[in-house]
Amino acid sequence: MTVELNSLSGEGRPLSAFGTFPNEMGKGRTDAAVVGVAMSGGVDSSVAAALLKEQGYDVIGLTMHLWTDAKGEEMALNRASGCCSITMAQDAAAVAARMGFRHYVLDLSREFHGGVVQNFGEEYLAGRTPNPCVRCNTFVKWQTLLERAQKMGCDVLATGHYARLERYGERMRLKRALHAEKDQSYALWGLSQESLKRTVFPLGDLPKADVRRIAAELGLKTADKPESQDICFVPDDDYRRFLKDNFSEELKEVHRGEIVGPNGQVLGYHDGITNFTVGQRKGMGIAAERPLYVKRIDPVSNRIHVGYDESCFARSANVHNVNWVSIETPAAAVDCEVKVRYRDVPHKARVLSLDDHSARIEFPEPVRAVTPGQSAVFYDGDLVLGGGVISGFEGAEKL
C-alpha cells in the first residue's frame, strides 16, 4: 500500500521522496530515518505509525503514561476511550507487534500533572475555562515527549493529528488538515518553530474514512475503535467531580456567591464559581421569563453575571501567551479569521499584536460566548498564523 504523506519541504513531494529528512535531522545518515510516533492507542496514531513503517522508516511507538487515578482508570477501561487508560497502551502495543516495530510506554505523569492537571484546577478556581489539550500538546507532547524521543535516537516525532506542515523559507508553517471536518490545527497553535521542524503529520491529507479503511486493510486492532471525545483524565466528562476529587483543599476557599441579573439585581446564589463557564444556560437554579446565560464570571467579587442571549456577544478580546506559530510577530494589525473554541466557526477579525506575548482581537460582527481561558486561534485561509489564551473581552453591550 502506498499513501503519500504531507510534504515537509513545501514543494509538493511526499515524505517518502526523501532518503533522509530535509531539515538537517537526518544529516549524514544513509539508513532510514528514525521516527518516534506518539501512540495513544486510537486508530489515528495507529495508522500514522503503520504508514511510516510501510514506507520504510524505522518506527518507534511511544505511548505516554500521563495519569493514574483509580476511579478515572476504571471508567476509561469500561468505555475504551480515555487516552490515559491501560487498555489504550495495550492496544498501541498490539499495533506495534502487528506492524513489527518497537513500542515503549514512557511515564510522563509528573510533567502532565504539573503542566496540565494543575493548570486545569487553577483556571477553574480563577473563574476561567481551560483547554487542557492545548497545554498537553504544547508543554508535554512537544516538549518532554519530543526530548525523550530525541534521546532515544528519533529524528522526528509523528502524531495522528489531522494537520499539515510546509516549509516556507526558514520557517515551518502550520496548516489546517485538507479535510476540514477532522482538522485539529486549533489545538496546535502553541508549538514552537524548533518543535515543528522535528514534526511529521502523516494524516494531514487523509479523510477519516480512509484512515479507518487503511487500519482495517492492515488488520490493526484499533480499526473500529470509537472516537475519544472527553478530556482524557476526566473520562466521565464530569469536571466538577474531578475538581472535588483532586482539588478538595483548594475548593474549601470557594464560597457561596451572588448570581446577578441583567439589571444588576440579585437573582439567586451559587455554590462556587468553579461550577460555571461563560455561555452556560443550565444548572443555575434560577427562574426567568426568558433563558438566561452566564456572560461573565467575576472571581474577585465572587459573582456570576447572567444575561439574555443578545448580551453574550463580544466586540473584542484580549489574549495572552500569544505564539505566532507560522509567521514573525507582525508589526501592524492583521486581518484574518479567528476561532474562539475548538468546534467554533471562524470569525472575521483584526488582530493587533501588543507585544511579543499579547494581542487584541477586534470583531466587526459580535461573537458569542468568548470565554476566558479558552484559545483564540488566528487563521489566514488554511494557514495557522498563531494563537493565544483569552484573558478578557469587551461585550457588545456594556456590562
XYZ file of C-alpha atoms in Angstrom:
399
model
C 0.000 0.000 0.000
C 1.362 3.436 -0.923
C -0.095 6.517 0.733
C 1.551 9.879 0.232
C 2.271 11.774 3.426
C 2.272 15.531 3.888
C 5.331 17.261 2.492
C 7.953 18.683 4.798
C 9.576 20.678 2.009
C 6.645 22.742 0.749
C 7.419 21.543 -2.787
C 4.605 19.039 -3.041
C 6.785 15.957 -2.601
C 5.657 13.211 -0.223
C 7.761 12.378 2.811
C 8.620 9.105 1.112
C 10.553 11.027 -1.558
C 13.353 11.772 0.895
C 16.104 9.370 1.883
C 16.564 11.464 4.998
C 14.592 14.383 6.364
C 15.294 17.701 4.649
C 15.708 19.773 7.822
C 19.137 18.611 8.999
C 17.867 15.915 11.378
C 18.928 13.083 9.167
C 22.160 14.812 8.163
C 24.871 12.316 7.425
C 22.572 9.298 7.680
C 22.480 6.682 4.979
C 19.946 4.426 6.688
C 16.229 5.065 7.099
C 15.294 7.966 9.336
C 14.069 7.062 12.821
C 10.565 8.315 13.594
C 9.096 8.336 17.071
C 5.301 8.095 16.884
C 3.143 9.306 19.767
C 0.643 6.457 20.087
C -2.483 6.984 22.185
C -3.957 3.597 21.343
C -6.518 5.073 18.964
C -6.948 4.469 15.261
C -5.371 7.746 14.113
C -1.964 7.344 15.751
C -2.024 3.628 14.870
C -2.408 4.399 11.169
C 0.178 7.198 11.337
C 2.702 4.706 12.697
C 1.693 1.985 10.232
C 2.036 4.273 7.200
C 5.514 5.326 8.239
C 6.523 1.699 8.776
C 5.069 0.737 5.383
C 7.174 3.450 3.730
C 10.369 2.047 5.188
C 11.067 4.276 8.169
C 12.455 2.932 11.423
C 9.444 3.494 13.663
C 9.410 3.591 17.452
C 5.978 3.713 19.067
C 5.823 5.909 22.174
C 2.826 5.821 24.489
C 2.674 8.395 27.260
C 1.543 7.303 30.705
C 0.033 10.557 31.899
C -2.395 9.975 34.712
C -3.009 7.491 37.488
C -6.474 7.755 39.024
C -8.198 4.562 40.135
C -11.674 5.961 39.523
C -10.809 7.533 36.189
C -8.916 4.430 35.116
C -11.951 2.246 35.768
C -14.194 4.478 33.685
C -11.688 4.604 30.851
C -11.418 0.807 30.862
C -15.176 0.449 30.664
C -15.605 2.988 27.884
C -12.367 2.244 25.973
C -11.981 5.908 25.150
C -9.646 7.751 27.528
C -6.079 8.011 26.235
C -4.766 7.662 29.801
C -6.036 4.107 30.292
C -4.155 0.820 30.453
C -6.158 -0.598 27.557
C -5.014 2.206 25.253
C -1.361 1.376 25.929
C -2.101 -2.307 25.322
C -3.799 -1.524 22.015
C -0.838 0.608 20.904
C 1.488 -2.272 21.761
C -0.696 -4.661 19.753
C -0.452 -2.393 16.687
C 3.335 -2.215 17.072
C 3.554 -6.001 17.269
C 1.326 -6.361 14.209
C 3.430 -3.946 12.137
C 6.777 -5.079 13.518
C 8.227 -2.032 15.253
C 9.362 -1.252 18.763
C 6.967 0.201 21.337
C 7.611 1.785 24.720
C 5.476 3.323 27.448
C 7.005 6.492 28.920
C 5.979 7.778 32.320
C 5.301 11.495 31.862
C 2.789 11.720 34.702
C 4.849 14.250 36.683
C 5.157 16.614 33.737
C 1.497 16.130 32.861
C 0.332 16.889 36.381
C 2.500 19.984 36.660
C 1.838 21.374 33.192
C -1.765 20.319 32.545
C -3.720 19.000 35.533
C -2.562 21.664 37.989
C -3.361 24.392 35.470
C -6.774 22.817 34.864
C -7.725 23.215 38.506
C -6.162 26.656 38.910
C -8.016 28.035 35.910
C -11.427 26.871 37.126
C -10.664 28.228 40.591
C -9.894 31.588 38.945
C -13.198 31.625 37.043
C -11.724 30.653 33.687
C -12.402 27.651 31.425
C -9.147 25.906 30.450
C -8.242 23.896 27.365
C -6.039 21.047 28.657
C -5.473 19.511 25.213
C -3.696 22.659 24.026
C -1.457 22.663 27.090
C -0.717 18.953 26.743
C 0.366 19.425 23.144
C 2.459 22.489 23.924
C 4.117 21.529 27.205
C 4.096 17.729 27.315
C 3.888 16.159 23.868
C 6.050 18.698 22.041
C 8.424 19.351 24.900
C 9.010 16.383 27.194
C 7.996 13.626 24.779
C 9.926 15.195 21.911
C 13.024 15.484 24.125
C 12.693 11.853 25.231
C 12.254 10.763 21.622
C 15.423 12.590 20.603
C 17.380 10.905 23.413
C 16.107 7.561 22.104
C 17.602 8.333 18.687
C 14.482 9.612 16.907
C 14.992 12.184 14.175
C 11.405 13.433 14.289
C 8.142 12.956 16.164
C 4.986 11.948 14.300
C 1.446 12.061 15.649
C -2.036 11.185 14.449
C -3.209 14.805 14.390
C -5.116 15.979 11.356
C -2.973 18.963 10.345
C -0.338 19.779 7.755
C 3.131 21.321 7.635
C 5.057 23.028 4.878
C 8.431 24.708 4.704
C 8.446 28.398 3.779
C 11.936 29.840 3.676
C 13.498 29.229 7.078
C 10.157 28.653 8.798
C 7.779 25.760 9.080
C 4.169 26.730 8.532
C 1.275 25.006 10.272
C -1.856 24.491 8.164
C -5.320 23.059 8.565
C -5.953 19.462 7.552
C -7.007 19.021 3.946
C -10.421 17.785 5.087
C -11.934 20.418 7.375
C -14.287 18.085 9.243
C -11.357 16.481 11.107
C -8.996 19.461 11.289
C -7.123 19.615 14.623
C -4.850 22.591 13.966
C -6.725 24.621 16.615
C -5.024 22.606 19.361
C -1.516 23.041 17.908
C -1.054 26.826 17.908
C 1.352 26.713 20.857
C 4.071 24.708 19.090
C 7.449 26.359 18.563
C 9.370 26.528 15.311
C 12.005 24.244 16.799
C 9.321 21.657 17.558
C 7.654 21.950 14.146
C 10.966 21.300 12.405
C 11.027 17.935 14.168
C 7.398 17.008 13.493
C 5.509 14.963 10.911
C 1.718 14.750 10.456
C 1.126 11.677 8.249
C -2.684 12.031 8.265
C -2.916 15.677 7.198
C -4.190 14.876 3.693
C -6.461 11.946 4.577
C -10.186 11.821 5.406
C -11.166 9.828 8.471
C -12.925 7.191 6.361
C -9.647 6.418 4.585
C -7.806 6.154 7.896
C -10.276 3.546 9.154
C -10.106 1.714 5.819
C -6.304 1.579 5.963
C -6.453 0.311 9.544
C -8.862 -2.442 8.529
C -6.791 -3.454 5.495
C -3.688 -3.699 7.663
C -5.535 -5.736 10.281
C -4.963 -3.235 13.089
C -6.791 -3.883 16.333
C -7.824 -0.230 16.561
C -9.608 -0.077 13.183
C -13.121 0.113 14.659
C -12.244 1.867 17.881
C -14.676 4.676 18.776
C -13.626 8.313 18.878
C -12.496 9.758 22.190
C -14.492 12.919 22.886
C -13.599 13.526 26.519
C -10.763 15.164 28.409
C -8.510 12.140 28.806
C -8.108 12.477 32.574
C -11.844 13.212 33.044
C -13.316 10.279 31.089
C -16.801 10.654 32.593
C -16.843 14.295 31.393
C -17.717 15.462 34.925
C -15.081 18.089 35.598
C -16.831 19.133 38.821
C -16.366 15.611 40.194
C -12.741 15.738 39.113
C -12.138 19.048 40.902
C -13.713 17.696 44.108
C -11.568 14.571 43.948
C -8.292 16.325 43.158
C -8.565 19.907 44.421
C -10.555 19.406 47.611
C -8.319 21.665 49.725
C -8.427 24.490 47.196
C -12.213 24.167 46.882
C -12.554 24.963 50.587
C -11.753 28.550 49.595
C -14.624 28.594 47.076
C -17.663 30.153 48.700
C -21.317 30.827 48.043
C -21.906 33.976 45.999
C -24.477 36.033 44.155
C -25.931 35.444 40.702
C -26.531 38.898 39.267
C -29.125 39.544 36.553
C -29.267 41.867 33.538
C -30.254 44.938 35.557
C -27.884 44.331 38.442
C -30.462 42.604 40.606
C -29.562 39.538 42.664
C -31.479 36.617 41.155
C -30.093 33.863 43.333
C -26.949 32.329 44.777
C -24.328 29.882 43.577
C -22.187 27.381 45.497
C -18.916 28.233 43.742
C -17.662 29.865 40.544
C -15.990 26.588 39.547
C -19.439 25.282 38.598
C -19.869 27.770 35.764
C -18.488 28.709 32.351
C -19.291 31.567 30.004
C -22.292 30.758 27.793
C -23.738 28.221 30.241
C -27.531 28.102 30.482
C -28.439 25.144 32.678
C -27.689 24.412 36.306
C -28.073 27.918 37.742
C -31.183 27.209 39.788
C -32.965 30.436 38.890
C -36.223 31.037 37.025
C -36.846 33.770 34.457
C -39.305 34.591 31.693
C -36.541 34.262 29.105
C -33.495 31.970 29.084
C -30.507 33.394 30.944
C -26.875 32.607 30.180
C -23.624 33.127 32.050
C -21.969 36.123 30.420
C -19.206 36.887 32.915
C -17.547 35.270 35.924
C -16.010 37.677 38.440
C -13.688 35.812 40.845
C -12.838 38.999 42.772
C -16.430 39.742 43.809
C -17.375 36.024 43.628
C -20.336 36.900 41.407
C -21.795 35.163 38.368
C -23.253 37.693 35.921
C -26.050 36.378 33.718
C -27.928 37.919 30.812
C -30.120 37.256 27.845
C -28.661 35.708 24.727
C -28.123 39.058 22.990
C -25.885 40.233 25.836
C -23.495 37.284 25.488
C -21.655 38.666 22.453
C -18.213 40.282 22.393
C -16.835 43.014 20.148
C -13.234 42.484 21.161
C -10.985 40.235 23.223
C -7.532 40.309 24.757
C -5.228 37.307 24.554
C -2.011 36.436 26.354
C 0.683 33.754 25.929
C 0.484 34.541 22.207
C 2.539 32.427 19.824
C 2.855 33.490 16.180
C 3.484 29.968 15.038
C 3.818 30.354 11.251
C 4.934 33.985 10.895
C 7.099 36.513 12.671
C 5.338 38.781 15.168
C 3.553 41.273 12.882
C 4.341 44.973 13.229
C 0.880 46.008 12.010
C -2.661 44.764 12.575
C -3.546 41.560 10.713
C -6.912 40.976 9.064
C -7.707 37.295 9.417
C -10.210 34.803 10.813
C -10.326 33.716 14.456
C -11.757 30.644 16.165
C -12.537 31.119 19.859
C -13.436 27.471 20.575
C -12.406 24.129 19.112
C -15.765 23.487 17.418
C -16.254 27.136 16.549
C -16.675 28.533 13.052
C -14.038 31.089 12.005
C -14.970 34.735 12.572
C -13.613 37.675 10.615
C -11.335 39.701 12.858
C -8.438 42.114 13.105
C -5.587 41.085 15.403
C -3.198 43.706 16.754
C -0.026 42.488 18.425
C 0.573 44.463 21.635
C 3.943 42.860 22.355
C 5.626 39.513 21.755
C 3.177 37.681 24.016
C -0.136 39.552 23.950
C -2.613 40.813 21.363
C -6.029 42.410 20.960
C -8.728 40.952 18.719
C -11.467 43.123 17.226
C -14.545 41.540 15.663
C -16.515 43.516 13.054
C -19.502 41.307 13.916
C -20.068 40.369 17.584
C -19.035 36.848 18.585
C -20.965 34.773 21.124
C -19.515 33.281 24.310
C -15.920 34.458 24.097
C -14.600 32.571 27.111
C -11.557 33.485 29.236
C -9.184 30.528 29.435
C -10.074 29.173 26.005
C -7.792 29.563 22.998
C -8.252 32.105 20.226
C -6.527 30.859 17.063
C -5.763 33.107 14.091
C -6.102 31.814 10.518
C -5.352 33.117 7.043
C -7.224 30.612 4.916
C -5.651 27.245 5.760
C -2.594 28.827 7.374
C -2.440 28.967 11.167
C -0.904 32.355 11.901
C -0.849 31.919 15.653
C -2.960 31.891 18.757
C -3.235 32.802 22.411
C -5.285 32.331 25.568
C -8.295 34.601 26.006
C -7.805 36.760 29.100
C -10.823 39.051 28.784
C -13.363 40.591 26.418
C -15.493 43.640 25.842
C -19.153 42.897 25.314
C -21.380 44.212 22.569
C -23.404 45.674 25.447
C -21.968 47.376 28.479
C -21.730 45.022 31.450
